[in-house]
PDB file of C-alpha atoms in Angstrom:
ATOM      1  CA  UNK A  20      44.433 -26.162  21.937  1.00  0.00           C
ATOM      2  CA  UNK A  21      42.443 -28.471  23.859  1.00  0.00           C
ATOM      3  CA  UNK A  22      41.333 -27.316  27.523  1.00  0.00           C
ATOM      4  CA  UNK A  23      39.663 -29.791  29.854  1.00  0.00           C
ATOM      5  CA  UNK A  24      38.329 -28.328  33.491  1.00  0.00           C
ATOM      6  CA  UNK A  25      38.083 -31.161  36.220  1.00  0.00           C
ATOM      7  CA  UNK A  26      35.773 -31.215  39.366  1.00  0.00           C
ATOM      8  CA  UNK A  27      37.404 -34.058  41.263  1.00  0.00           C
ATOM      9  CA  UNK A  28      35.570 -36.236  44.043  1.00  0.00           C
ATOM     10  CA  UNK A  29      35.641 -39.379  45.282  1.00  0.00           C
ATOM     11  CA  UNK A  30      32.941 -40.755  44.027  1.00  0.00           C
ATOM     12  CA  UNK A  31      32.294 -38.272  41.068  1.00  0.00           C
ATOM     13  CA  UNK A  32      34.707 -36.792  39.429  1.00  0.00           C
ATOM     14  CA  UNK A  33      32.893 -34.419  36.496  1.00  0.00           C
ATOM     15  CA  UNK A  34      34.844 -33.046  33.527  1.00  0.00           C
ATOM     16  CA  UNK A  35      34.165 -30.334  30.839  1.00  0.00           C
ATOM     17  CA  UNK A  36      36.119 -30.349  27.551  1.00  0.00           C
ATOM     18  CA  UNK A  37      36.948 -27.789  24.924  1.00  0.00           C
ATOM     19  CA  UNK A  38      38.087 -29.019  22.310  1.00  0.00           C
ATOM     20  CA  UNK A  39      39.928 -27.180  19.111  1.00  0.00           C
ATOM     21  CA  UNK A  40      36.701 -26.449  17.340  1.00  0.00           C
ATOM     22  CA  UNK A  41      35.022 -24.720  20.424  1.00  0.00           C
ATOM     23  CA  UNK A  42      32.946 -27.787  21.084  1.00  0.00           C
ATOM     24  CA  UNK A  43      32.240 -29.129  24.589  1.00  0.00           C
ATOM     25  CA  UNK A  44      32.557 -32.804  25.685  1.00  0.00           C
ATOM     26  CA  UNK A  45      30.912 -33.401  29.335  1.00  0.00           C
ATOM     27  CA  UNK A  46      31.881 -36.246  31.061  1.00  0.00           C
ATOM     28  CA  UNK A  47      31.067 -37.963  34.328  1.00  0.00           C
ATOM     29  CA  UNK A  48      33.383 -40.452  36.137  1.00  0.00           C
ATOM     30  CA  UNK A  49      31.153 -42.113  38.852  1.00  0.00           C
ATOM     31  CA  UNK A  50      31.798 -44.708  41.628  1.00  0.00           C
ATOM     32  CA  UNK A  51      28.810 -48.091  40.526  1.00  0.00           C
ATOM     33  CA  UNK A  52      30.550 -50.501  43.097  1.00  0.00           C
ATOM     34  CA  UNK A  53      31.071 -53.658  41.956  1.00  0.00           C
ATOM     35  CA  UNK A  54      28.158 -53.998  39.962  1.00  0.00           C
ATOM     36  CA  UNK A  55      28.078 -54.685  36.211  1.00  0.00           C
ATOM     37  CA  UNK A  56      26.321 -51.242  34.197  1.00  0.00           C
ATOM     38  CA  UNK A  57      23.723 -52.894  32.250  1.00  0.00           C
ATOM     39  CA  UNK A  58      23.450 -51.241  29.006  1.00  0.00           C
ATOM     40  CA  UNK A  59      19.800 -52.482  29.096  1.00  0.00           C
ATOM     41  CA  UNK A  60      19.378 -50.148  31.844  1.00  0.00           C
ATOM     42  CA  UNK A  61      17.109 -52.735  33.576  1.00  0.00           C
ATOM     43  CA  UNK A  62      19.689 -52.737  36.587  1.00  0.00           C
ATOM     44  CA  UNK A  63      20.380 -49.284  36.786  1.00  0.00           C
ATOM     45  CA  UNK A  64      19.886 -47.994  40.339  1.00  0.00           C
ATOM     46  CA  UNK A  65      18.191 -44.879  40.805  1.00  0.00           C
ATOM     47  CA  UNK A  66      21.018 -43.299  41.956  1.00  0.00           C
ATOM     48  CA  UNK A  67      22.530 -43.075  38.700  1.00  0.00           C
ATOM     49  CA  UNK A  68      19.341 -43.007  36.108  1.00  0.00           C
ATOM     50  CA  UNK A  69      20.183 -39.191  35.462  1.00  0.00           C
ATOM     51  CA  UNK A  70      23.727 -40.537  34.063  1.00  0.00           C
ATOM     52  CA  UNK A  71      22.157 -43.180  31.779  1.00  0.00           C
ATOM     53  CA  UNK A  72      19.308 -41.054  30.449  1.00  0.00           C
ATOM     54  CA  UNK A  73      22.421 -38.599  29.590  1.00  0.00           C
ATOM     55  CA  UNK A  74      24.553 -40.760  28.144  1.00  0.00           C
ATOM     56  CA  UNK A  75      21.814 -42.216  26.173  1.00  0.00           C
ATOM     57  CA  UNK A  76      20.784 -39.030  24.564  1.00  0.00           C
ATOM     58  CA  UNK A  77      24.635 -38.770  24.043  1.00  0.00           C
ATOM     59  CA  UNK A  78      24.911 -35.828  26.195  1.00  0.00           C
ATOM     60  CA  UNK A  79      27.844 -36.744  27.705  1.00  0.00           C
ATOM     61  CA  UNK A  80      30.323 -40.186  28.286  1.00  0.00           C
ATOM     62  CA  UNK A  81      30.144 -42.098  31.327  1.00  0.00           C
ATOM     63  CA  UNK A  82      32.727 -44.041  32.878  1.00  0.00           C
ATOM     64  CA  UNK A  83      31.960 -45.917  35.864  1.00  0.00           C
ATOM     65  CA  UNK A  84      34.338 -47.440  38.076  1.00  0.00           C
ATOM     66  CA  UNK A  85      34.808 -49.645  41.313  1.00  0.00           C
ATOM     67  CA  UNK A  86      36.095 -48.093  44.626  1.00  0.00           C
ATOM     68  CA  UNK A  87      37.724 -51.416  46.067  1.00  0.00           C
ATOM     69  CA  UNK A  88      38.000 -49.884  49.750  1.00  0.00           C
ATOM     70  CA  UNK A  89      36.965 -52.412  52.098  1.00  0.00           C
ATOM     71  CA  UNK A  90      39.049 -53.006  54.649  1.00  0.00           C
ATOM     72  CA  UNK A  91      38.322 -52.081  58.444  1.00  0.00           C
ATOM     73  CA  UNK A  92      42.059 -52.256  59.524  1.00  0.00           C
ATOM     74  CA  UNK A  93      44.070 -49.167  59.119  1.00  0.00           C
ATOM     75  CA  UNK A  94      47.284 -50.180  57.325  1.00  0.00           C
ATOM     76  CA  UNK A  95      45.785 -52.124  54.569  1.00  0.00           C
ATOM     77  CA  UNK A  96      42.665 -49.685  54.093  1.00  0.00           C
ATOM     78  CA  UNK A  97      45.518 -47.195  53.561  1.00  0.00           C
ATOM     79  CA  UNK A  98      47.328 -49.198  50.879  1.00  0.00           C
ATOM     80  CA  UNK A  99      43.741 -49.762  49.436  1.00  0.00           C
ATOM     81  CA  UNK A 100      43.201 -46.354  49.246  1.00  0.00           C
ATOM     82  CA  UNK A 101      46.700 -45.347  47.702  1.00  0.00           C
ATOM     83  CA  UNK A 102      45.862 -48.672  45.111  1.00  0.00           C
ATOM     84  CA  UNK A 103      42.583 -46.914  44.357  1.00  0.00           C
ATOM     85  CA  UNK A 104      43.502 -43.294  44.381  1.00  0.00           C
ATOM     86  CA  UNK A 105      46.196 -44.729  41.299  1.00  0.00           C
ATOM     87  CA  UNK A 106      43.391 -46.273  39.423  1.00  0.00           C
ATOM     88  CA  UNK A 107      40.753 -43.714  39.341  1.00  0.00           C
ATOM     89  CA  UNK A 108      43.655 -41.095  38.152  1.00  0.00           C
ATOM     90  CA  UNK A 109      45.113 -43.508  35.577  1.00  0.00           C
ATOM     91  CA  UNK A 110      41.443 -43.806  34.628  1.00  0.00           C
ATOM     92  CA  UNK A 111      41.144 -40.598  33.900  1.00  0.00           C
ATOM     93  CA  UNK A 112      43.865 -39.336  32.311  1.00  0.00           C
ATOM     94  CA  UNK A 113      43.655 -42.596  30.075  1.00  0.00           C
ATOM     95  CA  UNK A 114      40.570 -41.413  28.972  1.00  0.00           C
ATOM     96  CA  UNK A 115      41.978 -37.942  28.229  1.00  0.00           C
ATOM     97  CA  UNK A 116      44.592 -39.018  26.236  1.00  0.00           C
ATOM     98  CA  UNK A 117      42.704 -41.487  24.449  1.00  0.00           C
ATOM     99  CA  UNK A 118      39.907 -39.356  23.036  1.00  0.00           C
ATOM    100  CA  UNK A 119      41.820 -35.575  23.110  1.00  0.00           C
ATOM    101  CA  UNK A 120      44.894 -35.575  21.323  1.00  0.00           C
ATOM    102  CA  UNK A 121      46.355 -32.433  20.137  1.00  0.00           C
ATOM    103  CA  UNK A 122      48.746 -30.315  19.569  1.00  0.00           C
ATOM    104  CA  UNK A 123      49.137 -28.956  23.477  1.00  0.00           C
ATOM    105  CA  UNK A 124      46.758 -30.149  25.718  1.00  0.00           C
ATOM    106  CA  UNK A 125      45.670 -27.304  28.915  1.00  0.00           C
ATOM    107  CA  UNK A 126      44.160 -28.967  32.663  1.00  0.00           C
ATOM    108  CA  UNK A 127      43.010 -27.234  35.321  1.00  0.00           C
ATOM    109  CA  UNK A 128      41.766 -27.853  38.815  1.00  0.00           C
ATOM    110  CA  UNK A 129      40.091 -26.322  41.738  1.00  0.00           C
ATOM    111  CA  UNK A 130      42.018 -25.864  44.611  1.00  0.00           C
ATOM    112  CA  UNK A 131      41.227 -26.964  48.149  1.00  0.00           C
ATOM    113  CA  UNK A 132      38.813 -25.258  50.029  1.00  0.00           C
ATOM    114  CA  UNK A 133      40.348 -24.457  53.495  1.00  0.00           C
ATOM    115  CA  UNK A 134      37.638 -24.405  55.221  1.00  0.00           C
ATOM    116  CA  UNK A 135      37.140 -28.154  54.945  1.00  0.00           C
ATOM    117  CA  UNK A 136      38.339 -30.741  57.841  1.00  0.00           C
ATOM    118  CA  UNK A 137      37.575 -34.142  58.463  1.00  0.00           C
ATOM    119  CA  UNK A 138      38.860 -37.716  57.682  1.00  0.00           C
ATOM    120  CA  UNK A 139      37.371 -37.173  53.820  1.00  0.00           C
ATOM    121  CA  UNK A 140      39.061 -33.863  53.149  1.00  0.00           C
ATOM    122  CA  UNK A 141      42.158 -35.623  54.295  1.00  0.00           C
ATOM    123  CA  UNK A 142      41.421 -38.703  51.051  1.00  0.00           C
ATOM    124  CA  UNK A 143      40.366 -35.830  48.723  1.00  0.00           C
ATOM    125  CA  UNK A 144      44.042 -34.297  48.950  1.00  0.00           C
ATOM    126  CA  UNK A 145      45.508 -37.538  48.388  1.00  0.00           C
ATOM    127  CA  UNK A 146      43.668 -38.409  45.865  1.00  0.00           C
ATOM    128  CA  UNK A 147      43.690 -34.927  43.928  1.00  0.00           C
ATOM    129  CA  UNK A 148      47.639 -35.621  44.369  1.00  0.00           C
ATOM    130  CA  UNK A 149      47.459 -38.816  42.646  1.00  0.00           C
ATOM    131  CA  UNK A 150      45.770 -37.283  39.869  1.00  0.00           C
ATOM    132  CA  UNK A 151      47.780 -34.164  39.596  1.00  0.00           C
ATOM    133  CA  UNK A 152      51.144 -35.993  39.154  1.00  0.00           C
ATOM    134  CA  UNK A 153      49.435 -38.278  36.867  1.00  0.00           C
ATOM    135  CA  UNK A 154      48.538 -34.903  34.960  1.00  0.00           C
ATOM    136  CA  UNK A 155      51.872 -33.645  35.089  1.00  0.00           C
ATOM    137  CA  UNK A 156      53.449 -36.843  33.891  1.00  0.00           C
ATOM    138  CA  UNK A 157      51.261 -36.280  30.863  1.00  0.00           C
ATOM    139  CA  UNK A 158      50.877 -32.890  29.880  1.00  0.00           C
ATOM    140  CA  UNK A 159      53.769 -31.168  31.745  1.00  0.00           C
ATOM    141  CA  UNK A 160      53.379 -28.934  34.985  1.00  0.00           C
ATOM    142  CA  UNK A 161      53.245 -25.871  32.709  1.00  0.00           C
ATOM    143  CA  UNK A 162      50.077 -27.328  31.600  1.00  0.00           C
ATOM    144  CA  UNK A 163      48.033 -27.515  34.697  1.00  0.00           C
ATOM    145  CA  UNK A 164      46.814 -24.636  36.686  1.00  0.00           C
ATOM    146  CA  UNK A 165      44.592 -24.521  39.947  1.00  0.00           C
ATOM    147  CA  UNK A 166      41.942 -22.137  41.070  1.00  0.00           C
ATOM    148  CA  UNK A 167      41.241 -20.924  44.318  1.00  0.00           C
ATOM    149  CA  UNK A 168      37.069 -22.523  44.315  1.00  0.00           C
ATOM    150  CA  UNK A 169      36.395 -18.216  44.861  1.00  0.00           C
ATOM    151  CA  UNK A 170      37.566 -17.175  41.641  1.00  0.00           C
ATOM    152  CA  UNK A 171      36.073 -20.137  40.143  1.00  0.00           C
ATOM    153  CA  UNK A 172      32.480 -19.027  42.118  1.00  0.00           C
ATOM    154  CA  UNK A 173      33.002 -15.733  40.735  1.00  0.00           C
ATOM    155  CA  UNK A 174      32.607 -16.636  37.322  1.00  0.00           C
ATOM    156  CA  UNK A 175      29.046 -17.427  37.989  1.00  0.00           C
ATOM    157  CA  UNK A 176      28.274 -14.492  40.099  1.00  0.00           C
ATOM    158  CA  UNK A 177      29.696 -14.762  43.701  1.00  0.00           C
ATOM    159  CA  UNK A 178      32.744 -15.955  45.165  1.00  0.00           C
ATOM    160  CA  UNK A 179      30.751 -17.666  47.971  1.00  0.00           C
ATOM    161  CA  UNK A 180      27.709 -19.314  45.701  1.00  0.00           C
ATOM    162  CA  UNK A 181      26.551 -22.578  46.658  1.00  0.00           C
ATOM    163  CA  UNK A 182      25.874 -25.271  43.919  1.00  0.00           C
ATOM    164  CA  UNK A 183      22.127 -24.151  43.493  1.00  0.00           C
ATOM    165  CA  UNK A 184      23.697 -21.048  42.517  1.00  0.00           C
ATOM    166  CA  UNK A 185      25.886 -22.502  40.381  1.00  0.00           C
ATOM    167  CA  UNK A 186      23.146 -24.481  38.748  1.00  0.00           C
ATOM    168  CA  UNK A 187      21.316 -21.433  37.822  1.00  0.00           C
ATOM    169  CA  UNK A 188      24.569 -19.384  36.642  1.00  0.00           C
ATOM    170  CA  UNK A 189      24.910 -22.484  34.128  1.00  0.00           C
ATOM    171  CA  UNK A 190      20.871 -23.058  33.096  1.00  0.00           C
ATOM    172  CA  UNK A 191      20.640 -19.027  32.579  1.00  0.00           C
ATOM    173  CA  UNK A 192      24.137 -19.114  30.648  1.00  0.00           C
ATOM    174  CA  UNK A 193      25.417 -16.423  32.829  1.00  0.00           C
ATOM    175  CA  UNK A 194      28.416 -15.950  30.234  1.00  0.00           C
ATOM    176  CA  UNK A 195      26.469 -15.832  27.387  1.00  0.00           C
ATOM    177  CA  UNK A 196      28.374 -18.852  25.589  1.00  0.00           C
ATOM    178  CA  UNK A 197      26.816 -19.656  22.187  1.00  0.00           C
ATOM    179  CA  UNK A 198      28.722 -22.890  22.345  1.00  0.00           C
ATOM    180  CA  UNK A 199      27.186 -23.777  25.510  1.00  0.00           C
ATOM    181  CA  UNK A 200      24.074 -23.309  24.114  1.00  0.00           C
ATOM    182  CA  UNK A 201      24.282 -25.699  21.420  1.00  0.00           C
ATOM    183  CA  UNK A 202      24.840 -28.743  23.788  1.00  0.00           C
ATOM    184  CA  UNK A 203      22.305 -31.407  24.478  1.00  0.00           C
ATOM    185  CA  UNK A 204      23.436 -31.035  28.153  1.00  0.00           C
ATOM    186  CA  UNK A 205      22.390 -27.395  28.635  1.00  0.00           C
ATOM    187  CA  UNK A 206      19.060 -27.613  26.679  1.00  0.00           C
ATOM    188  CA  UNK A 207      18.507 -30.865  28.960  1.00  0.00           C
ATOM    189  CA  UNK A 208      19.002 -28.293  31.892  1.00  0.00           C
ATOM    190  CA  UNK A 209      16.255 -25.746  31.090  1.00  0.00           C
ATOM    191  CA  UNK A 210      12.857 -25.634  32.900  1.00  0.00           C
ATOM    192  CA  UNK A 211      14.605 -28.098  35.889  1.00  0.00           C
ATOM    193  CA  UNK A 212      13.967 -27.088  38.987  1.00  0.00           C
ATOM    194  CA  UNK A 213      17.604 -27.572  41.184  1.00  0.00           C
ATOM    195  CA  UNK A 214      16.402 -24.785  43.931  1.00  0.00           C
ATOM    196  CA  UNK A 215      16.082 -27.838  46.316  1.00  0.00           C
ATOM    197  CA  UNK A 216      17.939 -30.412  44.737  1.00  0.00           C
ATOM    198  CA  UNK A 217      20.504 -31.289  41.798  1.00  0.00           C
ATOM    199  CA  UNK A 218      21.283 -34.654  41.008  1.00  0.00           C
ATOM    200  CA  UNK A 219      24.472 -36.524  40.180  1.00  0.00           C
ATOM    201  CA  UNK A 220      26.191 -35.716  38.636  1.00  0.00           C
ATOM    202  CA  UNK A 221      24.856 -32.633  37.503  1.00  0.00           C
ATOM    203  CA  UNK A 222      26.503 -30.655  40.239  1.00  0.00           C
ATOM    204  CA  UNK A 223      29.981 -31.866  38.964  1.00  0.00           C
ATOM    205  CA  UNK A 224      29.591 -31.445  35.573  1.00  0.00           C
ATOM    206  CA  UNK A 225      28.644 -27.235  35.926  1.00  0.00           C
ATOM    207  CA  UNK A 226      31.454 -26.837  38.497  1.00  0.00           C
ATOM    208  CA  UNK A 227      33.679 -28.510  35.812  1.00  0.00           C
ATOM    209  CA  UNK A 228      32.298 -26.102  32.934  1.00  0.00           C
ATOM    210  CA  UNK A 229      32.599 -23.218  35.410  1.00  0.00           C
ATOM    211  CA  UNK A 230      36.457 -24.586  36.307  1.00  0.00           C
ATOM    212  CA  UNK A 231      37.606 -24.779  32.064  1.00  0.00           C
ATOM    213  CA  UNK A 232      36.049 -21.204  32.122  1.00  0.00           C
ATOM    214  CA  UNK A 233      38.372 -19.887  34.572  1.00  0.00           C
ATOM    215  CA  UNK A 234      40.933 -21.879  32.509  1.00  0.00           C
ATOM    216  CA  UNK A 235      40.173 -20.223  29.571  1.00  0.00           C
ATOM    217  CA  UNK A 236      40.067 -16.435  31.146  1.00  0.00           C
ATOM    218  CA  UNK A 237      43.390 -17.265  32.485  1.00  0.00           C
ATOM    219  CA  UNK A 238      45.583 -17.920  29.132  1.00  0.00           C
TER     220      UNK A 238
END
């Protein structure tokens, strides 16, 4: 059984992987623009040095991609944005069949918050859609389950914690996971301060880990 636990955003999607022999596979999807990624790292902006030093270290794989979303004129920024919420879940789920195959393959998701408004909630349900029917396509509707983001929360604590929560749950191994332990990812995470901040895409990556956890509970 392979289990994969998604954190989906816009502009960084995070994913935690289980695979058959218990080990975990971290991987961050992340919007670069148009720019090249220079594997010299001497164009790296700033904003993503955390995911270079990672993958580096081989901590976790990195897949950047371009959010082609430019238009100012509603109808073709809205076929944009159905063209781009396509690619990013073909992108994904590409990458998910291409380096976990097995025997039955287990997704899950966090579920909206309702709490959330705006013109960006409204693109974060269409683009969750996109990848959810992409998900089904592949691994069958009996293979993907969604979490209300509570009982995902609880799992490290509280159903209301924040991500600084979260990001203390994960350093202090809150569920006493021996696998966990082993990775280059959580021993990267010790002795960092995220009270105040937690870079990208950090943040995504725990909620994913937190999200295959529920998973796992679940079956």
């Amino acid at each position: 059984m392979i289990n994969i636990g998604i954190d989906f955003s816009l502009n960084s999607p995070g994913v935690c992987v289980e695979t058959e022999d218990g080990k975990y596979h971290f991987i961050t999807f992340f919007n670069y623009g148009n720019r090249i990624w220079d594997e010299g790292g001497k164009k790296i902006p700033k904003a993503f040095s955390v995911h270079k030093e990672l993958m580096d270290d081989s901590a976790m794989l990195g897949f950047p991609y371009n959010r082609d979303v430019t238009s100012k004129e509603f109808l073709p920024r809205e076929r944009q944005k159905l063209q781009d919420a396509g690619n990013i879940s073909s992108l994904m789920v590409n990458i998910f069949s291409t380096l976990f195959e097995g025997d039955k393959v287990s997704v899950a998701l966090e579920g909206f918050s309702y709490g959330s408004k705006g013109n960006s909630f409204i693109d974060i349900i269409q683009y969750n859609t996109f990848l959810r029917k992409e998900l089904i396509d592949k691994y069958s509707i009996e293979n993907l389950s969604v979490f209300q983001p509570s009982h995902v929360k609880k799992l490290a604590g509280k159903g209301n914690a924040n991500k600084h929560y979260m990001a203390k749950a994960f350093q202090d191994d809150i569920l006493n996971d021996k696998n966990l332990r082993s990775t280059k990812l959580w021993k990267w995470t010790q002795g960092k301060d995220f009270s105040i901040k937690i870079p990208k895409p950090i943040d995504d990556i725990i909620d994913a880990y937190f999200i295959l956890k529920a998973l796992k509970a679940n079956n």
